[in-house]
Amino acid sequence: SREPRPWRILSLEVTLMQKLHRGLATPVGLSFDEAVAAVREALKQQGFGVLTEIDVQQTLKEKIGAEVPSHVILGACNPPLAFAALEADIDMSLLLPCNVTVREEEGSVIVSIIDPMLMADLSPAPALRDVAATARGKLERVIEQMAAK
């Protein structure tokens, strides 16, 4: 079998990422460290705390010796919304907390947030739709605030 062309792989990756964040992504005019701090503050203003922080760059270097640009995954949680989501469908715990990434990419810093509406799309629980829409609205405000930086 033929190996896929690099542009095809990139195209598939872009399509997948667009489906995961559905527009909840923006480049920012800040350094990586400044962007991480600004995202934390913007999340806090919308009622989200950061429960976890995974330093992807450090982890991959330590585990497999890979050199990758700066990249963190923040596990963001808005407790009332998380509780409401779990009340609607306990299996949503598989998708919590909401992942927010800050990464360097080709000289830019990008902030991306997974779209909470994916939870509603994956669940048969109708009540989850309103919870996800509320969460998305709050996370849209985070992205808007970051886009202005």
CSV table of N, CA and C in Angstrom, one decimal:
chain,number,residue,atom,x,y,z
A,1,SER,N,0.8,-1.2,0.0
A,1,SER,CA,0.0,0.0,0.0
A,1,SER,C,0.9,1.3,0.0
A,2,ARG,N,0.3,2.3,-0.6
A,2,ARG,CA,1.1,3.6,-0.7
A,2,ARG,C,1.0,4.3,0.6
A,3,GLU,N,2.0,5.0,0.9
A,3,GLU,CA,2.0,5.9,2.1
A,3,GLU,C,1.2,7.2,1.7
A,4,PRO,N,0.4,7.7,2.7
A,4,PRO,CA,-0.3,8.9,2.4
A,4,PRO,C,0.6,10.1,2.2
A,5,ARG,N,0.2,11.0,1.3
A,5,ARG,CA,1.0,12.2,1.1
A,5,ARG,C,0.9,13.1,2.3
A,6,PRO,N,2.0,13.8,2.7
A,6,PRO,CA,1.9,14.7,3.8
A,6,PRO,C,0.8,15.7,3.8
A,7,TRP,N,0.4,16.2,2.7
A,7,TRP,CA,-0.7,17.2,2.7
A,7,TRP,C,-2.0,16.6,3.0
A,8,ARG,N,-2.1,15.3,2.7
A,8,ARG,CA,-3.4,14.6,3.0
A,8,ARG,C,-3.5,14.4,4.5
A,9,ILE,N,-2.4,14.0,5.1
A,9,ILE,CA,-2.3,13.8,6.6
A,9,ILE,C,-2.7,15.1,7.3
A,10,LEU,N,-2.0,16.2,6.8
A,10,LEU,CA,-2.3,17.5,7.4
A,10,LEU,C,-3.8,17.9,7.3
A,11,SER,N,-4.3,17.7,6.1
A,11,SER,CA,-5.7,18.0,5.8
A,11,SER,C,-6.6,17.2,6.8
A,12,LEU,N,-6.3,15.9,7.0
A,12,LEU,CA,-7.1,15.1,7.9
A,12,LEU,C,-7.0,15.6,9.3
A,13,GLU,N,-5.8,16.0,9.7
A,13,GLU,CA,-5.6,16.5,11.1
A,13,GLU,C,-6.4,17.8,11.3
A,14,VAL,N,-6.3,18.7,10.3
A,14,VAL,CA,-7.0,20.0,10.4
A,14,VAL,C,-8.5,19.7,10.5
A,15,THR,N,-9.0,18.8,9.7
A,15,THR,CA,-10.5,18.5,9.7
A,15,THR,C,-10.9,17.9,11.1
A,16,LEU,N,-10.1,17.0,11.6
A,16,LEU,CA,-10.4,16.5,12.9
A,16,LEU,C,-10.4,17.5,14.0
A,17,MET,N,-9.4,18.4,14.0
A,17,MET,CA,-9.3,19.4,15.0
A,17,MET,C,-10.4,20.4,14.9
A,18,GLN,N,-10.8,20.8,13.6
A,18,GLN,CA,-12.0,21.7,13.5
A,18,GLN,C,-13.2,21.0,14.1
A,19,LYS,N,-13.4,19.7,13.9
A,19,LYS,CA,-14.5,19.1,14.5
A,19,LYS,C,-14.5,19.1,16.0
A,20,LEU,N,-13.3,18.9,16.6
A,20,LEU,CA,-13.2,18.9,18.0
A,20,LEU,C,-13.4,20.3,18.7
A,21,HIS,N,-12.9,21.3,18.1
A,21,HIS,CA,-13.1,22.6,18.7
A,21,HIS,C,-14.1,23.5,18.1
A,22,ARG,N,-14.5,23.1,16.9
A,22,ARG,CA,-15.6,23.8,16.2
A,22,ARG,C,-15.6,25.4,16.4
A,23,GLY,N,-14.4,25.9,16.1
A,23,GLY,CA,-14.3,27.3,16.1
A,23,GLY,C,-13.8,27.9,17.4
A,24,LEU,N,-13.6,27.1,18.4
A,24,LEU,CA,-13.1,27.5,19.7
A,24,LEU,C,-11.6,27.5,19.7
A,25,ALA,N,-11.0,28.3,18.8
A,25,ALA,CA,-9.6,28.3,18.7
A,25,ALA,C,-9.2,29.7,18.2
A,26,THR,N,-8.0,30.1,18.6
A,26,THR,CA,-7.5,31.4,18.1
A,26,THR,C,-6.0,31.5,18.3
A,27,PRO,N,-5.4,32.2,17.3
A,27,PRO,CA,-4.0,32.6,17.6
A,27,PRO,C,-4.0,33.8,18.6
A,28,VAL,N,-2.9,33.9,19.4
A,28,VAL,CA,-2.9,35.0,20.3
A,28,VAL,C,-1.5,35.7,20.1
A,29,GLY,N,-1.5,37.0,20.4
A,29,GLY,CA,-0.3,37.8,20.2
A,29,GLY,C,0.5,37.9,21.5
A,30,LEU,N,0.6,36.8,22.2
A,30,LEU,CA,1.4,36.7,23.5
A,30,LEU,C,2.4,35.7,23.4
A,31,SER,N,3.4,35.7,24.3
A,31,SER,CA,4.3,34.6,24.4
A,31,SER,C,3.6,33.4,25.0
A,32,PHE,N,4.2,32.3,24.9
A,32,PHE,CA,3.5,31.0,25.4
A,32,PHE,C,3.2,31.2,26.9
A,33,ASP,N,4.1,31.6,27.7
A,33,ASP,CA,3.9,31.7,29.1
A,33,ASP,C,2.8,32.7,29.4
A,34,GLU,N,2.8,33.8,28.7
A,34,GLU,CA,1.8,34.9,28.9
A,34,GLU,C,0.4,34.3,28.5
A,35,ALA,N,0.4,33.6,27.4
A,35,ALA,CA,-0.9,33.0,27.0
A,35,ALA,C,-1.5,32.0,28.0
A,36,VAL,N,-0.6,31.2,28.6
A,36,VAL,CA,-1.1,30.2,29.6
A,36,VAL,C,-1.7,31.0,30.8
A,37,ALA,N,-1.0,32.0,31.2
A,37,ALA,CA,-1.5,32.8,32.3
A,37,ALA,C,-2.8,33.5,32.0
A,38,ALA,N,-2.9,34.1,30.8
A,38,ALA,CA,-4.1,34.8,30.3
A,38,ALA,C,-5.3,33.8,30.2
A,39,VAL,N,-5.0,32.6,29.7
A,39,VAL,CA,-6.1,31.6,29.5
A,39,VAL,C,-6.6,31.2,30.9
A,40,ARG,N,-5.7,31.0,31.9
A,40,ARG,CA,-6.1,30.7,33.2
A,40,ARG,C,-7.1,31.8,33.8
A,41,GLU,N,-6.7,33.0,33.6
A,41,GLU,CA,-7.5,34.2,34.1
A,41,GLU,C,-8.8,34.3,33.4
A,42,ALA,N,-8.8,34.1,32.1
A,42,ALA,CA,-10.1,34.2,31.3
A,42,ALA,C,-11.0,33.0,31.7
A,43,LEU,N,-10.5,31.8,31.9
A,43,LEU,CA,-11.3,30.7,32.4
A,43,LEU,C,-11.9,31.0,33.8
A,44,LYS,N,-11.1,31.6,34.7
A,44,LYS,CA,-11.5,31.9,36.0
A,44,LYS,C,-12.7,32.9,36.0
A,45,GLN,N,-12.6,33.9,35.1
A,45,GLN,CA,-13.6,34.9,34.9
A,45,GLN,C,-14.9,34.3,34.5
A,46,GLN,N,-14.9,33.1,33.8
A,46,GLN,CA,-16.1,32.5,33.4
A,46,GLN,C,-16.5,31.3,34.3
A,47,GLY,N,-15.9,31.3,35.5
A,47,GLY,CA,-16.3,30.3,36.5
A,47,GLY,C,-15.6,28.9,36.4
A,48,PHE,N,-14.5,28.8,35.6
A,48,PHE,CA,-13.8,27.6,35.4
A,48,PHE,C,-12.5,27.6,36.2
A,49,GLY,N,-12.3,26.5,36.9
A,49,GLY,CA,-11.0,26.3,37.6
A,49,GLY,C,-10.2,25.3,36.7
A,50,VAL,N,-8.9,25.4,36.9
A,50,VAL,CA,-8.0,24.4,36.2
A,50,VAL,C,-7.7,23.3,37.2
A,51,LEU,N,-8.2,22.1,36.9
A,51,LEU,CA,-8.0,20.9,37.8
A,51,LEU,C,-6.7,20.2,37.5
A,52,THR,N,-6.3,20.2,36.2
A,52,THR,CA,-5.1,19.5,35.8
A,52,THR,C,-4.3,20.4,34.8
A,53,GLU,N,-3.0,20.1,34.7
A,53,GLU,CA,-2.1,20.8,33.7
A,53,GLU,C,-1.1,19.7,33.3
A,54,ILE,N,-1.2,19.4,32.0
A,54,ILE,CA,-0.2,18.5,31.4
A,54,ILE,C,0.7,19.2,30.5
A,55,ASP,N,2.0,19.2,30.9
A,55,ASP,CA,3.0,19.8,30.0
A,55,ASP,C,3.4,18.7,29.0
A,56,VAL,N,2.8,18.9,27.8
A,56,VAL,CA,3.0,17.9,26.7
A,56,VAL,C,4.5,17.9,26.3
A,57,GLN,N,5.1,19.0,26.2
A,57,GLN,CA,6.5,19.1,25.8
A,57,GLN,C,7.4,18.4,26.8
A,58,GLN,N,7.3,18.6,28.0
A,58,GLN,CA,8.1,18.0,29.1
A,58,GLN,C,7.9,16.5,29.1
A,59,THR,N,6.6,16.1,29.1
A,59,THR,CA,6.2,14.7,29.2
A,59,THR,C,6.8,13.9,28.0
A,60,LEU,N,6.7,14.4,26.8
A,60,LEU,CA,7.2,13.7,25.7
A,60,LEU,C,8.7,13.6,25.7
A,61,LYS,N,9.3,14.7,26.1
A,61,LYS,CA,10.8,14.7,26.2
A,61,LYS,C,11.3,13.6,27.2
A,62,GLU,N,10.6,13.6,28.4
A,62,GLU,CA,11.0,12.7,29.5
A,62,GLU,C,10.7,11.2,29.1
A,63,LYS,N,9.6,11.0,28.5
A,63,LYS,CA,9.2,9.6,28.2
A,63,LYS,C,9.8,9.0,27.0
A,64,ILE,N,9.9,9.8,25.9
A,64,ILE,CA,10.4,9.2,24.7
A,64,ILE,C,11.5,10.0,24.0
A,65,GLY,N,12.0,11.1,24.7
A,65,GLY,CA,13.1,11.9,24.1
A,65,GLY,C,12.7,12.7,22.9
A,66,ALA,N,11.3,12.9,22.7
A,66,ALA,CA,10.9,13.7,21.6
A,66,ALA,C,11.0,15.2,21.9
A,67,GLU,N,11.4,16.0,20.9
A,67,GLU,CA,11.5,17.4,21.0
A,67,GLU,C,10.3,18.0,20.3
A,68,VAL,N,9.4,18.6,21.0
A,68,VAL,CA,8.2,19.3,20.4
A,68,VAL,C,8.1,20.7,21.0
A,69,PRO,N,7.4,21.6,20.3
A,69,PRO,CA,7.2,22.9,20.8
A,69,PRO,C,6.4,23.0,22.1
A,70,SER,N,6.5,24.1,22.8
A,70,SER,CA,5.8,24.3,24.0
A,70,SER,C,4.3,23.9,23.8
A,71,HIS,N,3.7,23.2,24.7
A,71,HIS,CA,2.3,22.7,24.6
A,71,HIS,C,1.8,22.3,25.9
A,72,VAL,N,0.7,22.9,26.4
A,72,VAL,CA,0.1,22.4,27.6
A,72,VAL,C,-1.4,22.1,27.4
A,73,ILE,N,-1.9,21.1,28.2
A,73,ILE,CA,-3.3,20.8,28.2
A,73,ILE,C,-3.8,21.2,29.6
A,74,LEU,N,-4.8,22.1,29.6
A,74,LEU,CA,-5.4,22.4,30.9
A,74,LEU,C,-6.7,21.8,31.0
A,75,GLY,N,-7.0,21.1,32.1
A,75,GLY,CA,-8.3,20.5,32.4
A,75,GLY,C,-9.1,21.5,33.1
A,76,ALA,N,-10.1,22.1,32.4
A,76,ALA,CA,-10.9,23.2,33.0
A,76,ALA,C,-12.3,22.7,33.4
A,77,CYS,N,-12.7,23.1,34.6
A,77,CYS,CA,-14.0,22.6,35.1
A,77,CYS,C,-14.8,23.8,35.7
A,78,ASN,N,-16.0,23.9,35.3
A,78,ASN,CA,-17.0,24.8,35.9
A,78,ASN,C,-17.9,23.9,36.8
A,79,PRO,N,-17.7,23.8,38.1
A,79,PRO,CA,-18.4,22.8,38.9
A,79,PRO,C,-19.9,22.8,38.8
A,80,PRO,N,-20.7,23.9,38.7
A,80,PRO,CA,-22.1,23.7,38.5
A,80,PRO,C,-22.5,23.1,37.2
A,81,LEU,N,-21.7,23.5,36.1
A,81,LEU,CA,-22.0,22.9,34.8
A,81,LEU,C,-21.6,21.4,34.8
A,82,ALA,N,-20.5,21.1,35.4
A,82,ALA,CA,-20.1,19.7,35.4
A,82,ALA,C,-21.1,18.8,36.2
A,83,PHE,N,-21.6,19.3,37.3
A,83,PHE,CA,-22.6,18.6,38.1
A,83,PHE,C,-23.9,18.4,37.2
A,84,ALA,N,-24.3,19.5,36.6
A,84,ALA,CA,-25.5,19.4,35.7
A,84,ALA,C,-25.3,18.4,34.6
A,85,ALA,N,-24.1,18.4,34.0
A,85,ALA,CA,-23.8,17.4,32.9
A,85,ALA,C,-23.9,16.0,33.5
A,86,LEU,N,-23.3,15.8,34.6
A,86,LEU,CA,-23.3,14.4,35.2
A,86,LEU,C,-24.7,14.0,35.6
A,87,GLU,N,-25.5,14.9,36.1
A,87,GLU,CA,-26.9,14.6,36.4
A,87,GLU,C,-27.7,14.2,35.2
A,88,ALA,N,-27.4,14.8,34.1
A,88,ALA,CA,-28.1,14.5,32.8
A,88,ALA,C,-27.6,13.2,32.3
A,89,ASP,N,-26.3,12.9,32.4
A,89,ASP,CA,-25.8,11.7,31.8
A,89,ASP,C,-24.4,11.4,32.5
A,90,ILE,N,-24.4,10.4,33.4
A,90,ILE,CA,-23.2,10.1,34.2
A,90,ILE,C,-22.1,9.7,33.3
A,91,ASP,N,-22.3,9.2,32.1
A,91,ASP,CA,-21.2,8.8,31.2
A,91,ASP,C,-20.4,10.0,30.7
A,92,MET,N,-20.9,11.2,30.9
A,92,MET,CA,-20.2,12.4,30.5
A,92,MET,C,-18.9,12.6,31.3
A,93,SER,N,-18.8,11.8,32.4
A,93,SER,CA,-17.5,11.9,33.1
A,93,SER,C,-16.4,11.5,32.3
A,94,LEU,N,-16.6,10.7,31.2
A,94,LEU,CA,-15.5,10.3,30.3
A,94,LEU,C,-15.0,11.5,29.6
A,95,LEU,N,-15.8,12.6,29.5
A,95,LEU,CA,-15.3,13.8,28.7
A,95,LEU,C,-15.0,15.0,29.6
A,96,LEU,N,-15.0,14.8,30.9
A,96,LEU,CA,-14.6,15.9,31.8
A,96,LEU,C,-13.2,15.7,32.3
A,97,PRO,N,-12.5,16.8,32.7
A,97,PRO,CA,-12.9,18.2,32.5
A,97,PRO,C,-12.7,18.6,31.0
A,98,CYS,N,-13.1,19.8,30.7
A,98,CYS,CA,-13.0,20.3,29.3
A,98,CYS,C,-11.5,20.6,29.1
A,99,ASN,N,-11.0,20.1,28.0
A,99,ASN,CA,-9.6,20.3,27.6
A,99,ASN,C,-9.4,21.7,26.9
A,100,VAL,N,-8.4,22.4,27.4
A,100,VAL,CA,-8.0,23.7,26.8
A,100,VAL,C,-6.5,23.5,26.5
A,101,THR,N,-6.1,23.8,25.3
A,101,THR,CA,-4.7,23.7,25.0
A,101,THR,C,-4.1,25.0,24.6
A,102,VAL,N,-2.9,25.2,25.0
A,102,VAL,CA,-2.1,26.3,24.6
A,102,VAL,C,-0.8,25.7,24.0
A,103,ARG,N,-0.5,26.1,22.7
A,103,ARG,CA,0.6,25.5,22.1
A,103,ARG,C,1.3,26.5,21.1
A,104,GLU,N,2.6,26.2,21.0
A,104,GLU,CA,3.4,27.0,20.0
A,104,GLU,C,3.3,26.2,18.7
A,105,GLU,N,3.1,26.9,17.6
A,105,GLU,CA,3.0,26.3,16.3
A,105,GLU,C,3.5,27.3,15.2
A,106,GLU,N,4.6,26.9,14.7
A,106,GLU,CA,5.2,27.7,13.6
A,106,GLU,C,5.3,29.2,13.9
A,107,GLY,N,5.9,29.5,15.1
A,107,GLY,CA,6.1,30.8,15.5
A,107,GLY,C,4.9,31.6,16.1
A,108,SER,N,3.8,30.9,16.2
A,108,SER,CA,2.6,31.5,16.8
A,108,SER,C,2.2,30.7,18.0
A,109,VAL,N,1.3,31.3,18.8
A,109,VAL,CA,0.8,30.6,20.0
A,109,VAL,C,-0.7,30.5,19.7
A,110,ILE,N,-1.2,29.3,19.9
A,110,ILE,CA,-2.6,29.0,19.6
A,110,ILE,C,-3.3,28.5,20.8
A,111,VAL,N,-4.5,29.0,21.1
A,111,VAL,CA,-5.4,28.5,22.2
A,111,VAL,C,-6.6,27.8,21.5
A,112,SER,N,-6.8,26.6,22.0
A,112,SER,CA,-7.9,25.8,21.5
A,112,SER,C,-8.7,25.2,22.7
A,113,ILE,N,-10.0,25.1,22.5
A,113,ILE,CA,-10.8,24.5,23.6
A,113,ILE,C,-11.8,23.5,22.9
A,114,ILE,N,-11.9,22.3,23.5
A,114,ILE,CA,-12.9,21.4,22.9
A,114,ILE,C,-14.3,21.9,23.1
A,115,ASP,N,-15.1,21.7,22.1
A,115,ASP,CA,-16.5,22.2,22.1
A,115,ASP,C,-17.3,21.3,23.0
A,116,PRO,N,-17.9,21.9,24.0
A,116,PRO,CA,-18.8,21.1,24.9
A,116,PRO,C,-20.0,20.5,24.2
A,117,MET,N,-20.4,21.1,23.0
A,117,MET,CA,-21.5,20.6,22.3
A,117,MET,C,-21.3,19.2,21.8
A,118,LEU,N,-20.0,18.8,21.8
A,118,LEU,CA,-19.7,17.4,21.4
A,118,LEU,C,-20.3,16.4,22.5
A,119,MET,N,-20.4,16.8,23.7
A,119,MET,CA,-21.0,16.0,24.7
A,119,MET,C,-22.5,15.8,24.4
A,120,ALA,N,-23.1,16.9,24.1
A,120,ALA,CA,-24.6,16.8,23.7
A,120,ALA,C,-24.8,15.9,22.5
A,121,ASP,N,-23.9,16.0,21.5
A,121,ASP,CA,-24.0,15.2,20.3
A,121,ASP,C,-23.8,13.7,20.6
A,122,LEU,N,-23.0,13.4,21.6
A,122,LEU,CA,-22.7,12.0,22.0
A,122,LEU,C,-23.7,11.4,23.0
A,123,SER,N,-24.6,12.2,23.5
A,123,SER,CA,-25.5,11.7,24.6
A,123,SER,C,-26.9,11.7,24.1
A,124,PRO,N,-27.7,10.7,24.6
A,124,PRO,CA,-29.1,10.7,24.3
A,124,PRO,C,-29.9,11.6,25.3
A,125,ALA,N,-29.2,12.1,26.3
A,125,ALA,CA,-29.9,13.0,27.3
A,125,ALA,C,-30.2,14.4,26.7
A,126,PRO,N,-31.5,14.7,26.6
A,126,PRO,CA,-31.9,16.0,26.0
A,126,PRO,C,-31.4,17.2,27.0
A,127,ALA,N,-31.4,17.0,28.3
A,127,ALA,CA,-31.0,18.0,29.2
A,127,ALA,C,-29.6,18.5,29.0
A,128,LEU,N,-28.8,17.6,28.5
A,128,LEU,CA,-27.4,17.9,28.3
A,128,LEU,C,-27.2,19.0,27.3
A,129,ARG,N,-28.1,19.2,26.3
A,129,ARG,CA,-28.0,20.2,25.3
A,129,ARG,C,-27.9,21.6,25.9
A,130,ASP,N,-28.7,21.9,26.9
A,130,ASP,CA,-28.7,23.2,27.5
A,130,ASP,C,-27.4,23.4,28.3
A,131,VAL,N,-27.0,22.4,29.0
A,131,VAL,CA,-25.8,22.5,29.8
A,131,VAL,C,-24.6,22.8,28.9
A,132,ALA,N,-24.5,22.0,27.8
A,132,ALA,CA,-23.4,22.2,26.8
A,132,ALA,C,-23.5,23.6,26.2
A,133,ALA,N,-24.7,24.0,25.8
A,133,ALA,CA,-24.8,25.3,25.2
A,133,ALA,C,-24.3,26.5,26.2
A,134,THR,N,-24.7,26.3,27.4
A,134,THR,CA,-24.2,27.3,28.4
A,134,THR,C,-22.7,27.3,28.5
A,135,ALA,N,-22.1,26.1,28.6
A,135,ALA,CA,-20.7,25.9,28.7
A,135,ALA,C,-20.0,26.5,27.5
A,136,ARG,N,-20.6,26.2,26.3
A,136,ARG,CA,-20.0,26.7,25.1
A,136,ARG,C,-20.0,28.3,25.1
A,137,GLY,N,-21.1,28.9,25.5
A,137,GLY,CA,-21.2,30.3,25.6
A,137,GLY,C,-20.1,30.9,26.4
A,138,LYS,N,-19.8,30.3,27.6
A,138,LYS,CA,-18.7,30.8,28.5
A,138,LYS,C,-17.4,30.6,27.8
A,139,LEU,N,-17.2,29.5,27.2
A,139,LEU,CA,-15.9,29.2,26.5
A,139,LEU,C,-15.7,30.1,25.3
A,140,GLU,N,-16.8,30.4,24.6
A,140,GLU,CA,-16.7,31.4,23.5
A,140,GLU,C,-16.1,32.7,24.0
A,141,ARG,N,-16.6,33.1,25.2
A,141,ARG,CA,-16.1,34.4,25.8
A,141,ARG,C,-14.6,34.3,26.1
A,142,VAL,N,-14.2,33.1,26.5
A,142,VAL,CA,-12.7,32.9,26.8
A,142,VAL,C,-12.0,33.1,25.5
A,143,ILE,N,-12.4,32.5,24.4
A,143,ILE,CA,-11.7,32.6,23.1
A,143,ILE,C,-11.8,34.0,22.6
A,144,GLU,N,-12.9,34.7,22.7
A,144,GLU,CA,-13.0,36.1,22.3
A,144,GLU,C,-12.0,37.0,23.1
A,145,GLN,N,-11.9,36.7,24.4
A,145,GLN,CA,-11.0,37.5,25.2
A,145,GLN,C,-9.5,37.2,24.8
A,146,MET,N,-9.2,36.0,24.5
A,146,MET,CA,-7.9,35.6,24.0
A,146,MET,C,-7.6,36.1,22.6
A,147,ALA,N,-8.6,36.1,21.8
A,147,ALA,CA,-8.4,36.7,20.4
A,147,ALA,C,-8.0,38.1,20.4
A,148,ALA,N,-8.5,38.9,21.4
A,148,ALA,CA,-8.2,40.3,21.5
A,148,ALA,C,-6.8,40.6,22.0
A,149,LYS,N,-6.1,39.6,22.4
A,149,LYS,CA,-4.7,39.8,23.0
A,149,LYS,C,-3.7,39.9,21.9
